[in-house]
Amino acid sequence: MGKLSTHVLDITQGKPGAGVKLALYAVNAEGRTLLTTDVTNADGRCATPLLAGEQLKAGKYELVFAAGDYFAEQGVQVPEPRFVDEVTIAFGVADAGQNYHVPLVVSPWAYSTYRGS
């Protein structure tokens, strides 16, 4: 049984991104459907998998992170509009029996991701 998890790393401060709001959507030809929302804990992770077991299905997904709000709450001064605000990571799950870990490495000026397990 596979699962989907995430975490946020704040590279401006060299620490986990605690308190980042996020939303997970399933995406299909008709649009996207909200599956869940969460907030990262002190370790920058969600306390439980975003999807696990039968909930995780092969298909397309989007994770949307409120990175701009997180940096504003940290007191980081950035111009308006924010360069990095909502970060959307669109990804696919080919085999729902595997673990998919989708981290966000972020600053107010750049972000990246990779597939972990």
mmCIF file of C-alpha atoms in Angstrom:
data_model
loop_
_atom_site.group_PDB
_atom_site.id
_atom_site.type_symbol
_atom_site.label_atom_id
_atom_site.label_comp_id
_atom_site.label_asym_id
_atom_site.label_seq_id
_atom_site.Cartn_x
_atom_site.Cartn_y
_atom_site.Cartn_z
ATOM 1 C CA MET A 1 0.000 0.000 0.000
ATOM 2 C CA GLY A 2 1.458 3.339 -1.036
ATOM 3 C CA LYS A 3 1.256 6.749 0.543
ATOM 4 C CA LEU A 4 1.760 10.404 -0.335
ATOM 5 C CA SER A 5 3.677 12.710 1.983
ATOM 6 C CA THR A 6 5.386 16.093 1.860
ATOM 7 C CA HIS A 7 7.559 18.445 3.834
ATOM 8 C CA VAL A 8 8.773 22.024 3.506
ATOM 9 C CA LEU A 9 12.361 23.229 3.870
ATOM 10 C CA ASP A 10 12.935 26.986 4.315
ATOM 11 C CA ILE A 11 16.348 27.606 2.724
ATOM 12 C CA THR A 12 16.432 31.287 3.720
ATOM 13 C CA GLN A 13 16.618 30.318 7.384
ATOM 14 C CA GLY A 14 18.053 26.822 7.031
ATOM 15 C CA LYS A 15 15.205 25.171 8.926
ATOM 16 C CA PRO A 16 11.968 23.244 8.423
ATOM 17 C CA GLY A 17 9.041 25.310 7.180
ATOM 18 C CA ALA A 18 6.723 25.047 10.185
ATOM 19 C CA GLY A 19 3.170 26.322 9.831
ATOM 20 C CA VAL A 20 2.925 26.227 6.029
ATOM 21 C CA LYS A 21 -0.659 25.789 4.852
ATOM 22 C CA LEU A 22 -1.149 23.439 1.930
ATOM 23 C CA ALA A 23 -3.921 21.932 -0.162
ATOM 24 C CA LEU A 24 -3.937 18.716 -2.193
ATOM 25 C CA TYR A 25 -6.063 18.402 -5.340
ATOM 26 C CA ALA A 26 -6.832 15.535 -7.710
ATOM 27 C CA VAL A 27 -6.703 16.734 -11.322
ATOM 28 C CA ASN A 28 -8.647 15.349 -14.282
ATOM 29 C CA ALA A 29 -10.111 16.567 -17.587
ATOM 30 C CA GLU A 30 -12.992 18.311 -15.766
ATOM 31 C CA GLY A 31 -10.678 20.289 -13.479
ATOM 32 C CA ARG A 32 -9.409 19.766 -9.977
ATOM 33 C CA THR A 33 -11.041 18.460 -6.801
ATOM 34 C CA LEU A 34 -9.856 19.389 -3.315
ATOM 35 C CA LEU A 35 -8.886 16.226 -1.429
ATOM 36 C CA THR A 36 -7.416 17.612 1.790
ATOM 37 C CA THR A 37 -5.773 20.573 3.481
ATOM 38 C CA ASP A 38 -3.109 20.540 6.171
ATOM 39 C CA VAL A 39 -0.504 22.652 7.960
ATOM 40 C CA THR A 40 3.109 21.570 8.429
ATOM 41 C CA ASN A 41 4.316 20.830 11.962
ATOM 42 C CA ALA A 42 7.514 21.966 13.713
ATOM 43 C CA ASP A 43 9.525 19.537 11.566
ATOM 44 C CA GLY A 44 8.037 21.005 8.363
ATOM 45 C CA ARG A 45 6.027 17.826 7.770
ATOM 46 C CA CYS A 46 2.378 16.872 7.943
ATOM 47 C CA ALA A 47 1.572 14.695 10.965
ATOM 48 C CA THR A 48 0.002 11.994 8.785
ATOM 49 C CA PRO A 49 0.283 11.065 5.100
ATOM 50 C CA LEU A 50 -1.796 13.226 2.781
ATOM 51 C CA LEU A 51 -3.125 10.041 1.168
ATOM 52 C CA ALA A 52 -2.536 6.427 2.143
ATOM 53 C CA GLY A 53 -3.657 2.967 1.092
ATOM 54 C CA GLU A 54 -6.881 2.941 -0.925
ATOM 55 C CA GLN A 55 -6.998 6.774 -0.920
ATOM 56 C CA LEU A 56 -3.906 6.980 -3.145
ATOM 57 C CA LYS A 57 -4.814 6.316 -6.752
ATOM 58 C CA ALA A 58 -2.852 6.531 -9.970
ATOM 59 C CA GLY A 59 -3.424 9.894 -11.622
ATOM 60 C CA LYS A 60 -2.533 13.561 -11.605
ATOM 61 C CA TYR A 61 -2.367 15.728 -8.494
ATOM 62 C CA GLU A 62 -1.472 19.255 -7.427
ATOM 63 C CA LEU A 63 -0.021 20.348 -4.110
ATOM 64 C CA VAL A 64 -0.495 24.063 -3.445
ATOM 65 C CA PHE A 65 1.662 25.600 -0.703
ATOM 66 C CA ALA A 66 0.945 29.045 0.818
ATOM 67 C CA ALA A 67 4.648 29.949 0.778
ATOM 68 C CA GLY A 68 4.123 33.708 0.532
ATOM 69 C CA ASP A 69 1.909 33.735 3.619
ATOM 70 C CA TYR A 70 4.489 31.615 5.467
ATOM 71 C CA PHE A 71 7.306 34.092 4.722
ATOM 72 C CA ALA A 72 5.095 37.047 5.683
ATOM 73 C CA GLU A 73 4.377 35.342 9.026
ATOM 74 C CA GLN A 74 8.149 34.899 9.466
ATOM 75 C CA GLY A 75 8.628 38.655 9.066
ATOM 76 C CA VAL A 76 10.436 38.386 5.740
ATOM 77 C CA GLN A 77 10.115 41.682 3.864
ATOM 78 C CA VAL A 78 9.243 41.104 0.209
ATOM 79 C CA PRO A 79 7.747 43.444 -2.376
ATOM 80 C CA GLU A 80 4.080 43.266 -3.377
ATOM 81 C CA PRO A 81 3.083 41.405 -5.346
ATOM 82 C CA ARG A 82 5.219 38.584 -3.964
ATOM 83 C CA PHE A 83 7.564 36.880 -6.410
ATOM 84 C CA VAL A 84 6.925 33.457 -4.822
ATOM 85 C CA ASP A 85 3.431 33.319 -3.359
ATOM 86 C CA GLU A 86 1.392 30.174 -3.878
ATOM 87 C CA VAL A 87 3.628 27.350 -5.054
ATOM 88 C CA THR A 88 1.825 24.724 -7.108
ATOM 89 C CA ILE A 89 3.553 21.419 -7.721
ATOM 90 C CA ALA A 90 1.776 19.374 -10.385
ATOM 91 C CA PHE A 91 2.806 15.719 -10.351
ATOM 92 C CA GLY A 92 1.646 12.263 -11.326
ATOM 93 C CA VAL A 93 1.298 9.006 -9.453
ATOM 94 C CA ALA A 94 1.942 6.095 -11.827
ATOM 95 C CA ASP A 95 1.922 3.255 -9.265
ATOM 96 C CA ALA A 96 -0.352 3.751 -6.243
ATOM 97 C CA GLY A 97 1.428 0.881 -4.491
ATOM 98 C CA GLN A 98 4.593 2.966 -4.077
ATOM 99 C CA ASN A 99 5.396 5.770 -1.664
ATOM 100 C CA TYR A 100 5.508 9.276 -3.128
ATOM 101 C CA HIS A 101 7.208 12.004 -1.100
ATOM 102 C CA VAL A 102 6.936 15.485 -2.650
ATOM 103 C CA PRO A 103 9.039 18.006 -0.696
ATOM 104 C CA LEU A 104 9.177 21.749 -1.254
ATOM 105 C CA VAL A 105 12.507 23.543 -0.874
ATOM 106 C CA VAL A 106 11.621 27.233 -0.848
ATOM 107 C CA SER A 107 12.753 30.835 -0.389
ATOM 108 C CA PRO A 108 10.916 34.077 -1.259
ATOM 109 C CA TRP A 109 12.762 34.043 -4.605
ATOM 110 C CA ALA A 110 12.961 30.399 -5.700
ATOM 111 C CA TYR A 111 11.700 26.891 -5.087
ATOM 112 C CA SER A 112 12.364 23.321 -6.152
ATOM 113 C CA THR A 113 11.086 19.828 -5.565
ATOM 114 C CA TYR A 114 12.020 16.226 -6.254
ATOM 115 C CA ARG A 115 10.470 12.816 -5.855
ATOM 116 C CA GLY A 116 11.420 11.168 -2.610
ATOM 117 C CA SER A 117 10.068 7.902 -1.259
#
